[in-house]
mmCIF file of C-alpha atoms in Angstrom:
data_model
loop_
_atom_site.group_PDB
_atom_site.id
_atom_site.type_symbol
_atom_site.label_atom_id
_atom_site.label_comp_id
_atom_site.label_asym_id
_atom_site.label_seq_id
_atom_site.Cartn_x
_atom_site.Cartn_y
_atom_site.Cartn_z
ATOM 1 C CA UNK A 1 0.000 0.000 0.000
ATOM 2 C CA UNK A 2 0.955 3.656 -0.274
ATOM 3 C CA UNK A 3 1.351 5.821 2.790
ATOM 4 C CA UNK A 4 2.651 9.208 3.852
ATOM 5 C CA UNK A 5 5.614 8.672 6.172
ATOM 6 C CA UNK A 6 7.224 11.062 8.638
ATOM 7 C CA UNK A 7 10.884 10.065 8.291
ATOM 8 C CA UNK A 8 12.195 12.695 10.706
ATOM 9 C CA UNK A 9 10.915 15.774 12.467
ATOM 10 C CA UNK A 10 11.334 18.901 10.382
ATOM 11 C CA UNK A 11 11.233 17.045 7.060
ATOM 12 C CA UNK A 12 8.283 16.902 4.631
ATOM 13 C CA UNK A 13 6.248 13.707 4.688
ATOM 14 C CA UNK A 14 7.278 11.161 2.033
ATOM 15 C CA UNK A 15 4.667 9.178 0.098
ATOM 16 C CA UNK A 16 5.972 5.680 -0.569
ATOM 17 C CA UNK A 17 5.114 1.985 -0.642
ATOM 18 C CA UNK A 18 4.981 0.255 2.739
ATOM 19 C CA UNK A 19 3.811 -3.251 3.731
ATOM 20 C CA UNK A 20 0.059 -3.778 4.051
ATOM 21 C CA UNK A 21 -1.079 -4.018 7.684
ATOM 22 C CA UNK A 22 -2.324 -7.393 8.911
ATOM 23 C CA UNK A 23 -5.063 -7.798 11.510
ATOM 24 C CA UNK A 24 -4.784 -10.257 14.358
ATOM 25 C CA UNK A 25 -7.331 -11.092 17.018
ATOM 26 C CA UNK A 26 -9.130 -7.997 18.279
ATOM 27 C CA UNK A 27 -8.254 -5.971 15.184
ATOM 28 C CA UNK A 28 -9.653 -4.910 11.836
ATOM 29 C CA UNK A 29 -8.083 -3.460 8.694
ATOM 30 C CA UNK A 30 -9.875 -0.611 6.929
ATOM 31 C CA UNK A 31 -9.480 1.133 3.618
ATOM 32 C CA UNK A 32 -9.020 4.803 4.555
ATOM 33 C CA UNK A 33 -11.503 6.998 2.680
ATOM 34 C CA UNK A 34 -10.798 10.236 4.549
ATOM 35 C CA UNK A 35 -8.688 11.410 7.465
ATOM 36 C CA UNK A 36 -8.728 14.841 9.035
ATOM 37 C CA UNK A 37 -5.619 17.030 8.937
ATOM 38 C CA UNK A 38 -5.368 19.108 12.107
ATOM 39 C CA UNK A 39 -4.516 22.817 11.783
ATOM 40 C CA UNK A 40 -1.543 22.236 14.080
ATOM 41 C CA UNK A 41 -0.239 19.187 12.179
ATOM 42 C CA UNK A 42 2.679 21.222 10.834
ATOM 43 C CA UNK A 43 3.714 21.992 14.415
ATOM 44 C CA UNK A 44 3.656 18.296 15.269
ATOM 45 C CA UNK A 45 5.701 17.238 12.242
ATOM 46 C CA UNK A 46 8.228 20.029 12.711
ATOM 47 C CA UNK A 47 8.839 18.900 16.278
ATOM 48 C CA UNK A 48 7.626 22.182 17.766
ATOM 49 C CA UNK A 49 4.915 20.460 19.803
ATOM 50 C CA UNK A 50 7.289 17.761 21.035
ATOM 51 C CA UNK A 51 4.828 14.930 20.487
ATOM 52 C CA UNK A 52 6.222 11.472 21.324
ATOM 53 C CA UNK A 53 6.026 10.135 17.775
ATOM 54 C CA UNK A 54 8.885 7.837 16.796
ATOM 55 C CA UNK A 55 9.875 8.182 13.100
ATOM 56 C CA UNK A 56 9.617 6.575 10.700
ATOM 57 C CA UNK A 57 5.879 6.608 11.288
ATOM 58 C CA UNK A 58 2.675 6.928 9.277
ATOM 59 C CA UNK A 59 0.894 9.759 11.134
ATOM 60 C CA UNK A 60 -2.761 10.745 11.073
ATOM 61 C CA UNK A 61 -5.438 10.713 13.741
ATOM 62 C CA UNK A 62 -8.819 9.065 13.066
ATOM 63 C CA UNK A 63 -10.434 8.107 9.757
ATOM 64 C CA UNK A 64 -13.589 7.274 7.864
ATOM 65 C CA UNK A 65 -13.102 3.967 6.096
ATOM 66 C CA UNK A 66 -14.471 0.656 4.845
ATOM 67 C CA UNK A 67 -13.570 -2.607 6.488
ATOM 68 C CA UNK A 68 -11.492 -4.953 4.324
ATOM 69 C CA UNK A 69 -10.641 -7.535 7.005
ATOM 70 C CA UNK A 70 -12.048 -8.424 10.423
ATOM 71 C CA UNK A 71 -10.423 -10.476 13.134
ATOM 72 C CA UNK A 72 -11.933 -13.799 14.250
ATOM 73 C CA UNK A 73 -13.446 -12.346 17.424
ATOM 74 C CA UNK A 74 -15.580 -9.663 15.719
ATOM 75 C CA UNK A 75 -19.279 -10.480 16.137
ATOM 76 C CA UNK A 76 -21.055 -7.600 14.393
ATOM 77 C CA UNK A 77 -18.586 -5.861 12.091
ATOM 78 C CA UNK A 78 -18.448 -7.135 8.527
ATOM 79 C CA UNK A 79 -16.196 -6.641 5.511
ATOM 80 C CA UNK A 80 -17.556 -3.690 3.516
ATOM 81 C CA UNK A 81 -18.991 -1.848 6.517
ATOM 82 C CA UNK A 82 -18.580 1.936 6.484
ATOM 83 C CA UNK A 83 -16.980 2.882 9.799
ATOM 84 C CA UNK A 84 -15.390 5.554 11.903
ATOM 85 C CA UNK A 85 -11.929 4.630 13.218
ATOM 86 C CA UNK A 86 -11.290 6.287 16.572
ATOM 87 C CA UNK A 87 -7.609 6.982 17.266
ATOM 88 C CA UNK A 88 -7.859 6.937 21.067
ATOM 89 C CA UNK A 89 -6.556 3.475 21.923
ATOM 90 C CA UNK A 90 -6.660 2.210 25.510
ATOM 91 C CA UNK A 91 -4.711 -0.718 26.883
ATOM 92 C CA UNK A 92 -6.782 -3.774 27.795
ATOM 93 C CA UNK A 93 -4.895 -4.888 30.917
ATOM 94 C CA UNK A 94 -5.952 -2.208 33.424
ATOM 95 C CA UNK A 95 -9.625 -1.374 33.638
ATOM 96 C CA UNK A 96 -9.232 1.483 36.144
ATOM 97 C CA UNK A 97 -6.273 3.393 34.701
ATOM 98 C CA UNK A 98 -5.672 2.199 31.152
ATOM 99 C CA UNK A 99 -2.661 3.470 29.264
ATOM 100 C CA UNK A 100 -3.623 5.590 26.258
ATOM 101 C CA UNK A 101 -2.125 6.302 22.877
ATOM 102 C CA UNK A 102 -3.493 8.341 20.007
ATOM 103 C CA UNK A 103 -2.693 6.013 17.138
ATOM 104 C CA UNK A 104 -0.306 7.708 14.715
ATOM 105 C CA UNK A 105 -0.221 10.890 16.774
ATOM 106 C CA UNK A 106 0.672 10.934 20.479
ATOM 107 C CA UNK A 107 0.720 8.958 23.724
ATOM 108 C CA UNK A 108 0.698 9.385 27.492
ATOM 109 C CA UNK A 109 3.458 8.094 29.727
ATOM 110 C CA UNK A 110 5.600 4.972 29.524
ATOM 111 C CA UNK A 111 2.639 2.637 29.088
ATOM 112 C CA UNK A 112 1.177 4.732 26.304
ATOM 113 C CA UNK A 113 4.532 4.719 24.544
ATOM 114 C CA UNK A 114 4.657 0.911 24.729
ATOM 115 C CA UNK A 115 1.157 0.746 23.260
ATOM 116 C CA UNK A 116 2.256 3.096 20.474
ATOM 117 C CA UNK A 117 5.120 0.751 19.594
ATOM 118 C CA UNK A 118 2.540 -1.851 18.601
ATOM 119 C CA UNK A 119 -0.158 0.419 17.129
ATOM 120 C CA UNK A 120 2.461 2.608 15.530
ATOM 121 C CA UNK A 121 0.891 3.870 12.312
ATOM 122 C CA UNK A 122 -2.064 6.141 11.723
ATOM 123 C CA UNK A 123 -4.498 7.184 9.019
ATOM 124 C CA UNK A 124 -2.366 8.864 6.345
ATOM 125 C CA UNK A 125 -2.316 5.628 4.328
ATOM 126 C CA UNK A 126 -4.485 3.575 2.001
ATOM 127 C CA UNK A 127 -4.983 0.943 4.717
ATOM 128 C CA UNK A 128 -5.008 1.134 8.508
ATOM 129 C CA UNK A 129 -4.998 -1.489 11.285
ATOM 130 C CA UNK A 130 -7.318 -0.573 14.159
ATOM 131 C CA UNK A 131 -8.432 -2.305 17.380
ATOM 132 C CA UNK A 132 -11.921 -3.749 16.970
ATOM 133 C CA UNK A 133 -13.285 -1.718 19.881
ATOM 134 C CA UNK A 134 -12.190 1.499 18.140
ATOM 135 C CA UNK A 135 -14.339 0.925 15.050
ATOM 136 C CA UNK A 136 -17.875 2.354 14.931
ATOM 137 C CA UNK A 137 -20.504 1.897 12.176
ATOM 138 C CA UNK A 138 -21.516 5.017 10.282
ATOM 139 C CA UNK A 139 -24.795 5.840 8.528
ATOM 140 C CA UNK A 140 -24.880 5.436 4.755
ATOM 141 C CA UNK A 141 -24.933 9.229 4.346
ATOM 142 C CA UNK A 142 -21.311 9.382 5.495
ATOM 143 C CA UNK A 143 -20.270 7.378 2.441
ATOM 144 C CA UNK A 144 -21.476 10.155 0.135
ATOM 145 C CA UNK A 145 -19.044 12.678 1.649
ATOM 146 C CA UNK A 146 -16.445 10.940 3.839
ATOM 147 C CA UNK A 147 -14.144 13.973 3.770
ATOM 148 C CA UNK A 148 -16.832 15.991 5.558
ATOM 149 C CA UNK A 149 -17.477 13.233 8.089
ATOM 150 C CA UNK A 150 -13.761 13.129 8.918
ATOM 151 C CA UNK A 151 -14.588 16.149 11.112
ATOM 152 C CA UNK A 152 -15.541 13.513 13.697
ATOM 153 C CA UNK A 153 -11.909 13.842 14.795
ATOM 154 C CA UNK A 154 -12.689 17.329 16.070
ATOM 155 C CA UNK A 155 -16.295 16.983 17.178
ATOM 156 C CA UNK A 156 -15.731 13.854 19.268
ATOM 157 C CA UNK A 157 -13.094 15.672 21.320
ATOM 158 C CA UNK A 158 -15.336 18.619 22.152
ATOM 159 C CA UNK A 159 -18.270 16.258 22.811
ATOM 160 C CA UNK A 160 -16.102 14.306 25.254
ATOM 161 C CA UNK A 161 -15.288 17.479 27.146
ATOM 162 C CA UNK A 162 -18.932 18.485 27.373
ATOM 163 C CA UNK A 163 -19.839 15.008 28.623
ATOM 164 C CA UNK A 164 -17.078 15.236 31.225
ATOM 165 C CA UNK A 165 -18.597 18.464 32.533
ATOM 166 C CA UNK A 166 -22.113 17.032 32.546
ATOM 167 C CA UNK A 167 -23.609 19.685 30.272
ATOM 168 C CA UNK A 168 -27.395 19.548 30.572
ATOM 169 C CA UNK A 169 -30.130 20.896 28.320
ATOM 170 C CA UNK A 170 -30.905 24.537 28.950
ATOM 171 C CA UNK A 171 -27.635 25.314 30.731
ATOM 172 C CA UNK A 172 -25.337 28.232 29.970
ATOM 173 C CA UNK A 173 -21.874 27.250 28.776
ATOM 174 C CA UNK A 174 -18.787 29.392 28.288
ATOM 175 C CA UNK A 175 -16.313 28.114 25.691
ATOM 176 C CA UNK A 176 -12.838 29.487 26.288
ATOM 177 C CA UNK A 177 -11.188 29.434 22.884
ATOM 178 C CA UNK A 178 -14.494 29.558 21.022
ATOM 179 C CA UNK A 179 -13.064 31.175 17.892
ATOM 180 C CA UNK A 180 -10.617 28.337 17.262
ATOM 181 C CA UNK A 181 -11.078 25.148 15.270
ATOM 182 C CA UNK A 182 -11.796 22.992 18.315
ATOM 183 C CA UNK A 183 -13.560 25.671 20.344
ATOM 184 C CA UNK A 184 -16.030 26.441 17.568
ATOM 185 C CA UNK A 185 -16.797 22.726 17.444
ATOM 186 C CA UNK A 186 -17.638 22.845 21.148
ATOM 187 C CA UNK A 187 -20.086 25.673 20.456
ATOM 188 C CA UNK A 188 -21.868 23.660 17.750
ATOM 189 C CA UNK A 189 -21.908 20.449 19.764
ATOM 190 C CA UNK A 190 -23.177 22.237 22.867
ATOM 191 C CA UNK A 191 -26.164 23.596 20.969
ATOM 192 C CA UNK A 192 -26.762 20.138 19.503
ATOM 193 C CA UNK A 193 -26.868 18.819 23.082
ATOM 194 C CA UNK A 194 -29.467 21.432 24.040
ATOM 195 C CA UNK A 195 -27.442 24.201 25.656
ATOM 196 C CA UNK A 196 -29.644 27.207 26.336
ATOM 197 C CA UNK A 197 -26.918 29.779 25.810
ATOM 198 C CA UNK A 198 -23.236 29.753 24.867
ATOM 199 C CA UNK A 199 -20.836 32.558 25.756
ATOM 200 C CA UNK A 200 -18.085 32.757 23.135
ATOM 201 C CA UNK A 201 -15.084 34.930 24.036
ATOM 202 C CA UNK A 202 -12.340 35.623 21.514
ATOM 203 C CA UNK A 203 -10.030 38.173 19.919
ATOM 204 C CA UNK A 204 -10.950 37.429 16.307
ATOM 205 C CA UNK A 205 -13.962 39.611 15.524
ATOM 206 C CA UNK A 206 -14.585 37.952 12.145
ATOM 207 C CA UNK A 207 -14.768 34.558 13.834
ATOM 208 C CA UNK A 208 -17.106 35.912 16.507
ATOM 209 C CA UNK A 209 -19.359 37.331 13.781
ATOM 210 C CA UNK A 210 -19.393 33.962 12.007
ATOM 211 C CA UNK A 211 -20.486 32.206 15.201
ATOM 212 C CA UNK A 212 -23.187 34.809 15.850
ATOM 213 C CA UNK A 213 -24.512 34.528 12.290
ATOM 214 C CA UNK A 214 -24.677 30.733 12.476
ATOM 215 C CA UNK A 215 -26.243 30.327 15.927
ATOM 216 C CA UNK A 216 -28.284 33.481 16.470
ATOM 217 C CA UNK A 217 -29.171 35.179 19.769
ATOM 218 C CA UNK A 218 -28.376 32.165 21.974
ATOM 219 C CA UNK A 219 -24.721 32.711 21.038
ATOM 220 C CA UNK A 220 -23.207 35.520 23.108
ATOM 221 C CA UNK A 221 -19.923 36.775 21.543
ATOM 222 C CA UNK A 222 -17.436 38.600 23.762
ATOM 223 C CA UNK A 223 -14.468 40.488 22.233
ATOM 224 C CA UNK A 224 -11.468 40.063 24.534
ATOM 225 C CA UNK A 225 -9.049 42.862 25.437
ATOM 226 C CA UNK A 226 -6.333 40.958 27.295
ATOM 227 C CA UNK A 227 -7.174 42.692 30.586
ATOM 228 C CA UNK A 228 -8.049 39.768 32.856
ATOM 229 C CA UNK A 229 -10.443 41.590 35.175
ATOM 230 C CA UNK A 230 -12.202 43.475 32.384
ATOM 231 C CA UNK A 231 -12.562 40.342 30.252
ATOM 232 C CA UNK A 232 -13.981 38.359 33.168
ATOM 233 C CA UNK A 233 -16.568 41.065 33.790
ATOM 234 C CA UNK A 234 -17.507 41.210 30.093
ATOM 235 C CA UNK A 235 -17.958 37.445 29.873
ATOM 236 C CA UNK A 236 -20.131 37.371 32.984
ATOM 237 C CA UNK A 237 -22.256 40.247 31.710
ATOM 238 C CA UNK A 238 -22.763 38.581 28.313
ATOM 239 C CA UNK A 239 -24.217 35.474 29.946
ATOM 240 C CA UNK A 240 -27.097 37.528 31.356
ATOM 241 C CA UNK A 241 -27.328 35.034 34.197
ATOM 242 C CA UNK A 242 -25.298 32.286 35.887
ATOM 243 C CA UNK A 243 -22.699 30.391 33.870
ATOM 244 C CA UNK A 244 -23.162 26.731 34.695
ATOM 245 C CA UNK A 245 -20.068 25.349 33.010
ATOM 246 C CA UNK A 246 -16.816 26.485 31.417
ATOM 247 C CA UNK A 247 -14.808 24.385 28.965
ATOM 248 C CA UNK A 248 -11.296 25.554 28.153
ATOM 249 C CA UNK A 249 -9.982 24.641 24.688
ATOM 250 C CA UNK A 250 -7.304 27.295 24.260
ATOM 251 C CA UNK A 251 -4.120 26.303 22.378
ATOM 252 C CA UNK A 252 -0.597 26.111 23.867
ATOM 253 C CA UNK A 253 0.172 29.634 22.654
ATOM 254 C CA UNK A 254 -2.527 31.178 24.887
ATOM 255 C CA UNK A 255 -1.575 32.674 28.270
ATOM 256 C CA UNK A 256 -2.826 31.051 31.460
ATOM 257 C CA UNK A 257 -4.444 34.383 32.405
ATOM 258 C CA UNK A 258 -6.972 33.922 29.577
ATOM 259 C CA UNK A 259 -7.923 30.481 30.902
ATOM 260 C CA UNK A 260 -8.182 31.784 34.456
ATOM 261 C CA UNK A 261 -10.383 34.726 33.474
ATOM 262 C CA UNK A 262 -12.819 32.377 31.749
ATOM 263 C CA UNK A 263 -12.799 29.715 34.467
ATOM 264 C CA UNK A 264 -13.614 32.191 37.214
ATOM 265 C CA UNK A 265 -16.860 33.268 35.572
ATOM 266 C CA UNK A 266 -18.526 29.990 36.556
ATOM 267 C CA UNK A 267 -21.285 30.129 39.166
ATOM 268 C CA UNK A 268 -21.192 28.674 42.660
ATOM 269 C CA UNK A 269 -21.330 24.859 42.341
ATOM 270 C CA UNK A 270 -20.344 25.244 38.694
ATOM 271 C CA UNK A 271 -18.006 23.038 36.667
ATOM 272 C CA UNK A 272 -14.778 23.823 34.813
ATOM 273 C CA UNK A 273 -13.307 21.382 32.271
ATOM 274 C CA UNK A 274 -9.690 21.893 31.189
ATOM 275 C CA UNK A 275 -9.078 20.349 27.792
ATOM 276 C CA UNK A 276 -6.796 22.717 25.895
ATOM 277 C CA UNK A 277 -3.053 23.068 25.600
ATOM 278 C CA UNK A 278 -2.268 26.005 27.890
ATOM 279 C CA UNK A 279 1.116 25.523 29.544
ATOM 280 C CA UNK A 280 2.207 22.598 27.381
ATOM 281 C CA UNK A 281 5.009 24.659 25.851
ATOM 282 C CA UNK A 282 5.930 26.485 29.064
ATOM 283 C CA UNK A 283 4.550 29.614 30.685
ATOM 284 C CA UNK A 284 2.794 30.363 33.952
ATOM 285 C CA UNK A 285 0.618 27.858 35.795
ATOM 286 C CA UNK A 286 -3.149 28.330 35.795
ATOM 287 C CA UNK A 287 -3.123 29.357 39.490
ATOM 288 C CA UNK A 288 -6.826 29.226 40.334
ATOM 289 C CA UNK A 289 -7.391 30.602 43.846
ATOM 290 C CA UNK A 290 -7.837 27.874 46.472
ATOM 291 C CA UNK A 291 -10.392 29.875 48.537
ATOM 292 C CA UNK A 292 -12.506 30.558 45.445
ATOM 293 C CA UNK A 293 -12.618 26.877 44.488
ATOM 294 C CA UNK A 294 -13.341 25.713 48.050
ATOM 295 C CA UNK A 295 -15.862 28.299 49.186
ATOM 296 C CA UNK A 296 -17.836 28.208 45.946
ATOM 297 C CA UNK A 297 -17.799 24.393 45.701
ATOM 298 C CA UNK A 298 -16.324 24.549 42.197
ATOM 299 C CA UNK A 299 -15.551 21.337 40.324
ATOM 300 C CA UNK A 300 -12.383 21.587 38.223
ATOM 301 C CA UNK A 301 -11.351 18.581 36.154
ATOM 302 C CA UNK A 302 -9.040 17.779 33.317
ATOM 303 C CA UNK A 303 -10.136 15.719 30.336
ATOM 304 C CA UNK A 304 -7.838 14.199 27.736
ATOM 305 C CA UNK A 305 -9.872 13.018 24.762
ATOM 306 C CA UNK A 306 -13.103 11.119 25.592
ATOM 307 C CA UNK A 307 -14.669 7.773 26.568
ATOM 308 C CA UNK A 308 -15.326 5.215 23.812
ATOM 309 C CA UNK A 309 -19.072 5.749 24.173
ATOM 310 C CA UNK A 310 -18.620 9.351 23.013
ATOM 311 C CA UNK A 311 -18.062 8.046 19.484
ATOM 312 C CA UNK A 312 -21.524 6.475 19.457
ATOM 313 C CA UNK A 313 -23.133 9.609 20.879
ATOM 314 C CA UNK A 314 -21.589 12.039 18.408
ATOM 315 C CA UNK A 315 -22.410 9.787 15.446
ATOM 316 C CA UNK A 316 -26.032 9.729 16.620
ATOM 317 C CA UNK A 317 -26.125 13.528 16.821
ATOM 318 C CA UNK A 318 -24.805 13.736 13.259
ATOM 319 C CA UNK A 319 -27.119 11.030 11.925
ATOM 320 C CA UNK A 320 -30.120 12.801 13.450
ATOM 321 C CA UNK A 321 -29.102 16.131 11.931
ATOM 322 C CA UNK A 322 -28.937 17.779 15.348
ATOM 323 C CA UNK A 323 -25.301 18.535 14.642
ATOM 324 C CA UNK A 324 -25.073 19.808 11.075
ATOM 325 C CA UNK A 325 -21.914 19.339 9.005
ATOM 326 C CA UNK A 326 -23.297 21.165 5.961
ATOM 327 C CA UNK A 327 -22.020 24.672 6.885
ATOM 328 C CA UNK A 328 -18.453 23.453 7.344
ATOM 329 C CA UNK A 329 -15.850 24.457 4.769
ATOM 330 C CA UNK A 330 -14.053 21.284 3.657
ATOM 331 C CA UNK A 331 -10.982 21.045 1.411
ATOM 332 C CA UNK A 332 -9.807 17.579 0.344
ATOM 333 C CA UNK A 333 -6.375 16.479 -0.842
ATOM 334 C CA UNK A 334 -5.127 13.256 -2.415
ATOM 335 C CA UNK A 335 -2.407 11.310 -0.649
ATOM 336 C CA UNK A 336 0.293 12.600 -3.031
ATOM 337 C CA UNK A 337 -0.551 16.148 -1.938
ATOM 338 C CA UNK A 338 -0.192 15.417 1.779
ATOM 339 C CA UNK A 339 2.320 18.223 2.367
ATOM 340 C CA UNK A 340 0.027 20.675 0.572
ATOM 341 C CA UNK A 341 -2.776 19.494 2.859
ATOM 342 C CA UNK A 342 -0.649 20.134 5.948
ATOM 343 C CA UNK A 343 0.219 23.652 4.752
ATOM 344 C CA UNK A 344 -3.400 24.385 3.840
ATOM 345 C CA UNK A 345 -4.657 23.201 7.229
ATOM 346 C CA UNK A 346 -2.152 25.465 9.001
ATOM 347 C CA UNK A 347 -3.424 28.468 7.025
ATOM 348 C CA UNK A 348 -7.107 27.567 7.445
ATOM 349 C CA UNK A 349 -7.602 26.775 11.113
ATOM 350 C CA UNK A 350 -10.597 28.970 11.827
ATOM 351 C CA UNK A 351 -14.100 28.026 12.906
ATOM 352 C CA UNK A 352 -15.526 25.144 10.845
ATOM 353 C CA UNK A 353 -12.550 25.016 8.461
ATOM 354 C CA UNK A 354 -11.723 21.365 7.762
ATOM 355 C CA UNK A 355 -8.895 19.797 5.800
ATOM 356 C CA UNK A 356 -9.156 16.148 4.783
ATOM 357 C CA UNK A 357 -6.745 13.678 3.241
ATOM 358 C CA UNK A 358 -8.351 11.065 0.967
ATOM 359 C CA UNK A 359 -5.741 8.274 0.609
ATOM 360 C CA UNK A 360 -7.910 5.896 -1.419
ATOM 361 C CA UNK A 361 -8.879 8.535 -3.968
ATOM 362 C CA UNK A 362 -5.441 8.918 -5.541
#
């Protein structure tokens, strides 16, 4: 098969022939129809983000595909099924604290690195080997536009964060980082889940206008100034009532003060979910005040990725039309143009901009 290979950090990906993957027990092989290209992929491949990938490696996180081989222990999946391949792989030998790797992308700790040695390659290839439990059937509609459905990579992450915070219908949510690629997804998914109001702070006025145009008066845009106290007051005022939950999806380049300003708008007994990249490349700690957390009974939790069940839930939201992919701007690239796709994604990382690689189309 043909695949795009990262031979070393800082070098362009090389498209070349590599051995076809073979599935053992507990695994399937899929033909990759479409894989999302993250806006920050160039930062990963350059080494700037310091992800624990070990070249040579076929990168790529998550894919829409068709099954070409199933292992002997699969009971429902069949060859030819249209499926979503989730990249978040969990070890099977510790039910309470499983090691995690993002297949073809990243990992957590020593155990995650060991898991990544086995499930080394990702979705930037014509074929991909995936654990059976990471494969989820898709509706037939996804087969008509798999490049658009590859946005599941983004939407499942934001959905997982909203599930972690227990977002309920009618609640007011604040999305810190709302004007970004992942943050704008959280806005859309929150409304699909029944949020009553979403406060969307950001510095990019054009992106704020886009969100307001798409979601109407329930979307409350807040232009940020960089003054922590003033921004906190503006976000609270925009909510026009208590903020039940805050989800932080800011990138590593954002200052911790922006995360803190957003988090501290949450009401007494409110919830804060930290899911972004603040501090991953250095900088000040978040430094939330202990007395504020304790006396207001605030729940603060981190969330890396999502539970497996989140894949089923987000696919149901899409299949029902509650979460609409139609307004998203999708640009597709053949496998041979993988480096063009990476550059395009870096330049088009705004709200609802999607870049997809279609390995089987070339």
